[in-house]
Coordinates of C-alpha atoms in Angstrom, one line a residue:
Chain P
M1 CA -2.2 0.0 158.3
A2 CA 1.6 0.1 158.1
D3 CA 1.5 -3.3 160.0
A4 CA -0.8 -4.9 157.6
F5 CA 1.3 -3.6 154.7
L6 CA 4.5 -4.9 156.1
E7 CA 2.9 -8.2 156.9
S8 CA 1.8 -8.7 153.2
A9 CA 5.1 -7.5 152.0
R10 CA 6.9 -10.2 154.0
D11 CA 4.6 -12.7 152.8
V12 CA 5.3 -11.8 149.2
L13 CA 9.1 -11.8 149.9
E14 CA 9.3 -15.1 151.8
G15 CA 7.0 -16.8 149.2
Q16 CA 6.1 -19.7 151.6
I17 CA 4.6 -22.8 149.9
D18 CA 2.9 -25.7 151.5
F19 CA 4.6 -29.2 151.9
E20 CA 3.1 -30.6 148.7
G21 CA 4.5 -27.8 146.8
Q22 CA 7.7 -28.2 148.4
R23 CA 7.9 -31.8 147.3
L24 CA 6.9 -30.7 143.7
A25 CA 9.5 -28.0 143.6
E26 CA 12.1 -30.2 144.6
L27 CA 11.3 -32.7 141.9
L28 CA 10.9 -30.0 139.3
S29 CA 14.2 -28.5 140.0
T30 CA 16.0 -31.8 139.7
A31 CA 14.3 -33.0 136.8
M32 CA 14.5 -29.9 134.8
L33 CA 18.1 -29.0 135.4
A34 CA 19.2 -32.8 134.8
T35 CA 17.3 -32.9 131.5
A36 CA 18.6 -29.3 130.5
G37 CA 22.2 -30.8 131.1
F38 CA 21.8 -34.1 129.4
L39 CA 20.1 -32.3 126.3
S40 CA 22.7 -29.6 126.1
F41 CA 25.5 -32.2 125.9
V42 CA 23.7 -34.4 123.4
V43 CA 22.6 -31.6 121.1
G44 CA 26.1 -30.0 121.2
Y45 CA 27.8 -33.1 120.6
M46 CA 25.5 -34.0 117.6
T47 CA 26.0 -30.7 115.9
Q48 CA 29.5 -30.5 116.9
N49 CA 28.6 -26.9 118.3
I50 CA 29.8 -26.0 121.8
Q51 CA 28.1 -22.8 121.8
L52 CA 24.8 -24.6 121.6
T53 CA 25.8 -26.8 124.6
L54 CA 26.4 -23.4 126.5
W55 CA 23.1 -21.7 125.7
I56 CA 20.9 -24.9 126.2
G57 CA 22.3 -25.2 129.5
L58 CA 22.0 -21.6 130.5
I59 CA 18.5 -21.2 129.0
G60 CA 17.4 -24.4 130.7
A61 CA 18.8 -23.2 134.1
A62 CA 17.1 -19.9 133.7
L63 CA 13.7 -21.7 132.9
T64 CA 14.2 -23.9 135.9
L65 CA 14.8 -21.1 138.3
L66 CA 11.8 -19.2 136.7
A67 CA 9.6 -22.3 137.4
V68 CA 10.7 -23.1 140.8
V69 CA 11.7 -19.9 142.6
P70 CA 8.5 -17.7 142.7
P71 CA 5.7 -19.2 144.9
W72 CA 3.4 -20.0 142.1
P73 CA -0.2 -21.0 143.1
S74 CA 0.2 -24.5 142.1
F75 CA 2.7 -24.8 145.1
N76 CA 0.0 -23.8 147.5
K77 CA -2.8 -26.1 146.5
N78 CA -2.7 -28.2 149.7
P79 CA -2.7 -25.8 152.6
I80 CA -2.5 -27.4 156.1
D81 CA -5.5 -27.1 158.3
W82 CA -4.1 -26.0 161.4
L83 CA -5.9 -26.4 164.7
P84 CA -7.7 -23.4 165.8
P85 CA -5.8 -21.3 168.4
Q86 CA -6.8 -22.5 172.1
Q87 CA -8.4 -20.1 174.4
G88 CA -7.3 -22.0 177.4
V89 CA -4.3 -19.9 178.2
S90 CA -6.4 -16.7 178.9
Q91 CA -8.0 -18.3 181.8
L92 CA -4.8 -18.8 183.8
N93 CA -3.9 -16.6 186.5
I94 CA -0.2 -15.7 186.1
E95 CA 1.5 -13.7 188.8
V96 CA 4.8 -12.1 188.7
D97 CA 6.1 -10.6 191.7
G98 CA 2.8 -10.5 193.2
K99 CA 1.3 -8.6 190.3
K100 CA -1.5 -10.4 188.2
V101 CA -0.4 -10.3 184.6
R102 CA -3.3 -12.0 183.0
Chain B
M1 CA 12.3 -25.5 149.6
H2 CA 9.7 -23.7 151.9
S3 CA 10.6 -20.0 150.9
T4 CA 11.8 -18.1 148.1
L5 CA 15.5 -17.8 149.1
V6 CA 15.9 -21.4 149.9
R7 CA 14.4 -22.6 146.6
A8 CA 16.7 -20.2 144.9
Q9 CA 19.8 -21.5 146.6
T10 CA 18.8 -25.2 146.2
A11 CA 18.0 -24.8 142.4
F12 CA 21.2 -22.7 141.7
G13 CA 23.2 -25.2 143.8
F14 CA 22.2 -28.1 141.7
F15 CA 22.8 -26.1 138.5
T16 CA 26.5 -25.8 139.5
T17 CA 26.5 -29.6 139.8
V18 CA 25.0 -30.2 136.3
A19 CA 27.3 -27.6 134.8
F20 CA 30.3 -29.4 136.3
C21 CA 29.2 -32.7 135.1
V22 CA 28.4 -31.5 131.6
A23 CA 31.9 -29.7 131.5
A24 CA 33.6 -33.1 132.5
L25 CA 31.7 -35.0 129.6
I26 CA 32.7 -32.5 127.2
A27 CA 36.5 -32.6 128.5
L28 CA 36.5 -36.4 128.2
S29 CA 34.6 -36.4 124.8
G30 CA 38.0 -35.3 123.1
F31 CA 39.5 -38.7 124.0
V32 CA 37.2 -40.8 121.8
S33 CA 37.6 -38.5 118.8
P34 CA 40.4 -39.9 116.6
Q35 CA 43.3 -37.8 115.7
T36 CA 45.6 -38.5 112.5
P37 CA 47.9 -35.4 112.4
S38 CA 50.5 -35.5 109.5
A39 CA 53.1 -32.9 108.6
D40 CA 55.9 -32.6 106.1
I41 CA 58.6 -30.1 107.2
K42 CA 61.7 -29.4 105.0
L43 CA 64.7 -27.1 105.5
R44 CA 65.0 -24.5 103.0
N45 CA 67.8 -22.3 103.9
V46 CA 70.0 -21.5 107.0
Q47 CA 72.4 -18.8 107.6
V48 CA 74.3 -17.6 110.6
V49 CA 75.1 -13.9 111.3
R50 CA 76.6 -11.9 113.9
G51 CA 74.2 -9.3 115.5
R52 CA 73.1 -7.6 118.8
P53 CA 70.5 -9.0 121.2
N54 CA 68.8 -5.5 121.2
Y55 CA 69.5 -2.0 119.8
Y56 CA 71.7 -0.6 122.8
S57 CA 73.6 -3.7 123.5
T58 CA 77.3 -4.0 122.8
K59 CA 77.4 -7.7 123.0
K60 CA 77.6 -9.4 119.6
E61 CA 76.0 -12.7 119.3
E62 CA 75.6 -15.4 116.7
Y63 CA 72.1 -15.7 115.3
A64 CA 70.8 -18.5 113.1
H65 CA 68.3 -17.8 110.6
I66 CA 66.2 -20.6 109.2
K67 CA 63.7 -20.8 106.4
F68 CA 61.6 -23.8 105.9
D69 CA 58.7 -25.4 103.9
L70 CA 55.7 -26.7 105.9
D71 CA 52.8 -28.6 104.8
T72 CA 50.4 -29.9 107.5
D73 CA 47.0 -31.8 108.0
L74 CA 46.0 -31.1 111.5
S75 CA 42.2 -31.0 110.9
T76 CA 41.5 -34.0 113.1
L77 CA 42.9 -31.8 116.1
F78 CA 39.8 -29.4 115.7
T79 CA 37.0 -31.2 117.3
W80 CA 34.0 -29.3 118.8
N81 CA 35.9 -28.6 122.1
T82 CA 39.0 -27.0 120.4
K83 CA 39.4 -23.3 120.9
Q84 CA 42.7 -22.9 119.2
V85 CA 46.0 -24.7 118.5
F86 CA 49.2 -23.1 119.2
L87 CA 51.6 -24.6 116.3
Y88 CA 55.4 -24.1 116.7
I89 CA 58.5 -25.2 115.2
T90 CA 61.5 -25.9 117.3
A91 CA 65.3 -26.2 116.2
T92 CA 66.9 -28.8 118.4
Y93 CA 70.7 -29.3 118.6
P94 CA 72.9 -31.1 121.0
S95 CA 75.1 -29.2 123.5
L96 CA 78.9 -29.1 123.1
K97 CA 79.2 -31.0 126.4
P98 CA 77.7 -34.4 126.5
S99 CA 76.5 -34.1 130.0
E100 CA 74.4 -31.2 129.1
P101 CA 70.7 -31.6 127.6
P102 CA 70.2 -30.4 123.8
S103 CA 69.2 -26.9 123.2
S104 CA 65.8 -26.2 121.8
A105 CA 64.3 -23.0 120.5
I106 CA 61.3 -21.9 118.7
I107 CA 61.9 -20.4 115.3
W108 CA 58.2 -19.7 114.3
D109 CA 54.8 -20.1 115.7
A110 CA 51.2 -19.5 114.8
I111 CA 47.8 -19.6 116.7
L112 CA 45.3 -21.5 114.7
A113 CA 41.9 -20.6 115.8
S114 CA 39.0 -23.0 115.4
P115 CA 36.0 -21.9 113.6
S116 CA 34.0 -21.5 116.7
A117 CA 36.4 -19.1 118.2
P118 CA 35.7 -15.2 117.9
W119 CA 38.2 -13.4 115.6
H120 CA 41.3 -12.0 117.4
Q121 CA 44.5 -10.2 115.9
N122 CA 46.8 -12.6 117.3
Q123 CA 45.3 -15.5 115.3
Y124 CA 47.3 -16.9 112.1
E125 CA 45.9 -16.3 108.9
A126 CA 47.6 -18.6 106.3
P127 CA 48.6 -16.7 103.1
G128 CA 45.7 -16.3 100.8
T129 CA 42.8 -16.7 103.2
P130 CA 40.3 -13.9 103.0
D131 CA 40.0 -11.1 105.5
T132 CA 37.8 -12.5 108.5
R133 CA 38.0 -9.4 110.4
K134 CA 34.8 -8.1 108.5
S135 CA 32.4 -10.4 110.2
D136 CA 31.4 -11.7 106.6
P137 CA 29.7 -15.1 106.8
E138 CA 31.3 -16.1 103.5
A139 CA 34.7 -15.5 104.7
Q140 CA 34.0 -17.2 107.9
K141 CA 33.1 -20.3 106.0
A142 CA 36.3 -20.2 104.2
I143 CA 38.2 -20.9 107.3
A144 CA 36.0 -24.0 108.0
A145 CA 38.7 -26.5 107.6
P146 CA 41.6 -25.3 109.9
G147 CA 44.9 -26.9 110.5
I148 CA 45.7 -27.3 106.9
L149 CA 48.9 -25.1 105.9
H150 CA 51.1 -25.1 102.8
L151 CA 53.9 -22.7 103.5
Q152 CA 56.7 -22.2 101.0
N153 CA 60.0 -20.7 101.7
Q154 CA 58.7 -19.3 105.1
R155 CA 60.8 -16.7 106.9
P156 CA 61.2 -17.4 110.6
K157 CA 59.6 -15.3 113.2
Y158 CA 62.6 -15.7 115.6
Q159 CA 66.3 -15.7 115.1
I160 CA 68.0 -18.0 117.4
T161 CA 71.0 -18.1 119.6
D162 CA 71.7 -19.6 122.9
Y163 CA 73.5 -18.6 126.2
T164 CA 76.9 -19.3 124.7
G165 CA 76.2 -16.8 122.0
K166 CA 77.8 -19.1 119.4
V167 CA 75.7 -21.1 117.2
A168 CA 78.0 -21.3 114.1
N169 CA 79.1 -24.6 112.6
R170 CA 76.9 -26.7 115.1
S171 CA 75.8 -30.1 113.7
D172 CA 72.9 -32.4 114.2
V173 CA 70.3 -29.7 114.1
V174 CA 66.6 -31.1 113.6
L175 CA 63.4 -28.9 112.9
E176 CA 60.4 -30.5 114.7
L177 CA 56.8 -29.4 114.5
G178 CA 55.0 -29.2 117.8
W179 CA 51.7 -27.9 119.1
N180 CA 49.4 -27.4 122.1
V181 CA 45.7 -28.1 121.6
Q182 CA 43.8 -25.6 123.9
P183 CA 40.3 -26.7 124.4
W184 CA 37.2 -24.7 125.4
V185 CA 36.8 -27.0 128.4
G186 CA 39.4 -29.5 129.8
A187 CA 43.2 -30.3 129.8
L188 CA 45.8 -28.9 127.5
T189 CA 47.3 -31.7 125.3
W190 CA 50.6 -31.6 123.3
R191 CA 52.0 -33.0 120.1
G192 CA 53.0 -36.9 120.5
W193 CA 55.1 -38.8 118.5
S194 CA 53.5 -42.3 119.5
D195 CA 50.0 -43.5 119.5
W196 CA 47.7 -42.9 122.5
G197 CA 44.3 -44.4 122.3
V198 CA 42.6 -43.5 119.1
W199 CA 45.2 -40.6 118.8
K200 CA 47.6 -41.3 116.4
G201 CA 51.2 -40.0 116.8
L202 CA 52.4 -37.1 114.4
K203 CA 53.4 -38.7 110.9
G204 CA 56.5 -36.7 109.6
G205 CA 56.9 -33.3 111.1
R206 CA 60.7 -33.7 111.6
T207 CA 63.6 -32.8 109.2
E208 CA 66.7 -34.5 108.4
R209 CA 69.7 -33.8 110.3
F210 CA 71.5 -30.6 109.2
G211 CA 74.3 -28.4 110.3
F212 CA 74.4 -24.7 110.9
P213 CA 77.2 -23.0 108.5
G214 CA 80.1 -20.6 109.4
V215 CA 79.3 -16.8 110.4
K216 CA 78.6 -14.9 107.1
E217 CA 80.5 -11.8 106.7
R218 CA 78.3 -8.8 106.9
V219 CA 79.1 -7.2 103.4
K220 CA 78.0 -10.7 101.7
V221 CA 74.7 -11.0 103.5
Q222 CA 71.8 -9.8 101.6
K223 CA 69.6 -7.7 104.0
E224 CA 66.5 -9.0 102.5
D225 CA 67.3 -12.6 103.1
L226 CA 67.6 -12.3 106.8
G227 CA 64.4 -10.7 107.7
T228 CA 61.9 -12.4 110.0
A229 CA 58.1 -12.7 109.3
K230 CA 57.0 -9.3 108.5
G231 CA 53.9 -7.3 108.7
G232 CA 50.8 -8.9 110.5
E233 CA 52.2 -12.3 110.9
G234 CA 55.4 -11.0 112.5
N235 CA 53.5 -9.0 115.0
R236 CA 51.0 -11.8 115.8
G237 CA 51.3 -13.1 119.6
K238 CA 53.2 -9.9 120.5
P239 CA 51.5 -7.5 122.9
A240 CA 50.7 -4.2 121.2

């Protein structure tokens, strides 16, 4: 019971995503942050208002972190089909100091 | 990018890069915005009196008390990246020995805030500007054109002397306007006399040469003629 709970808690905290999701997250963070930076400068310069630059930049960064950091389901759409665990090992006879371990 | 922590670190790391690049662009944007500052400064009155450097001092020194007129148009110094402009007037006069550099002392200064800067008690309010302490949007709009000053017979903020303690009868004194533009992001820039790119040098901003008179006898001097700037303006820039 406690083990299962800890296991699920670790899954949530680690927030692992699959390889396709990692590629997508990388692309998203780069594109969104670069766009926010570019927009913040252009809008601020056009309106001659540096506070607008600051806030567009900060809000853009916050949105990017929100979009990229949590393990959203869309980052886990291509799970890997791992091979099934092999049973061969259990057939081996392993002896340590004359005692049979398995 | 496989786990939450790694994604947070990567995204935040790239955010700092973007923030730095935007800041660099903002800092550079000031150099393509033309500046055409002009100013007219006139000597109104100068008196030299004997006084003490502080209340407890027994040393007597000579102090020059200079009144002036100032008309400026520094509105082009205020771009979107300007936080405030520190404006000052120096009195410069040659030393008695030719081998020594001239003496230069500030007689008056002011902090001209840009409209984007929050109100602070040390900021200069030109005579007649409405009270911006109340965050009244109408009053805030009234200071939307900063850098334009018209001062008549302005008292100095500082009476000046130098290490010799003697400034009477000095000649070739010049009053000069100077400033220091303090941006939100980027390098500080100072007043220039010559053109630099699209930044024109300061037009005017310098008086004719004049001399300090002899020491006035105490009985003859009217006390009110020798006051420095009083009230809010006199206290601005001094820690409470």
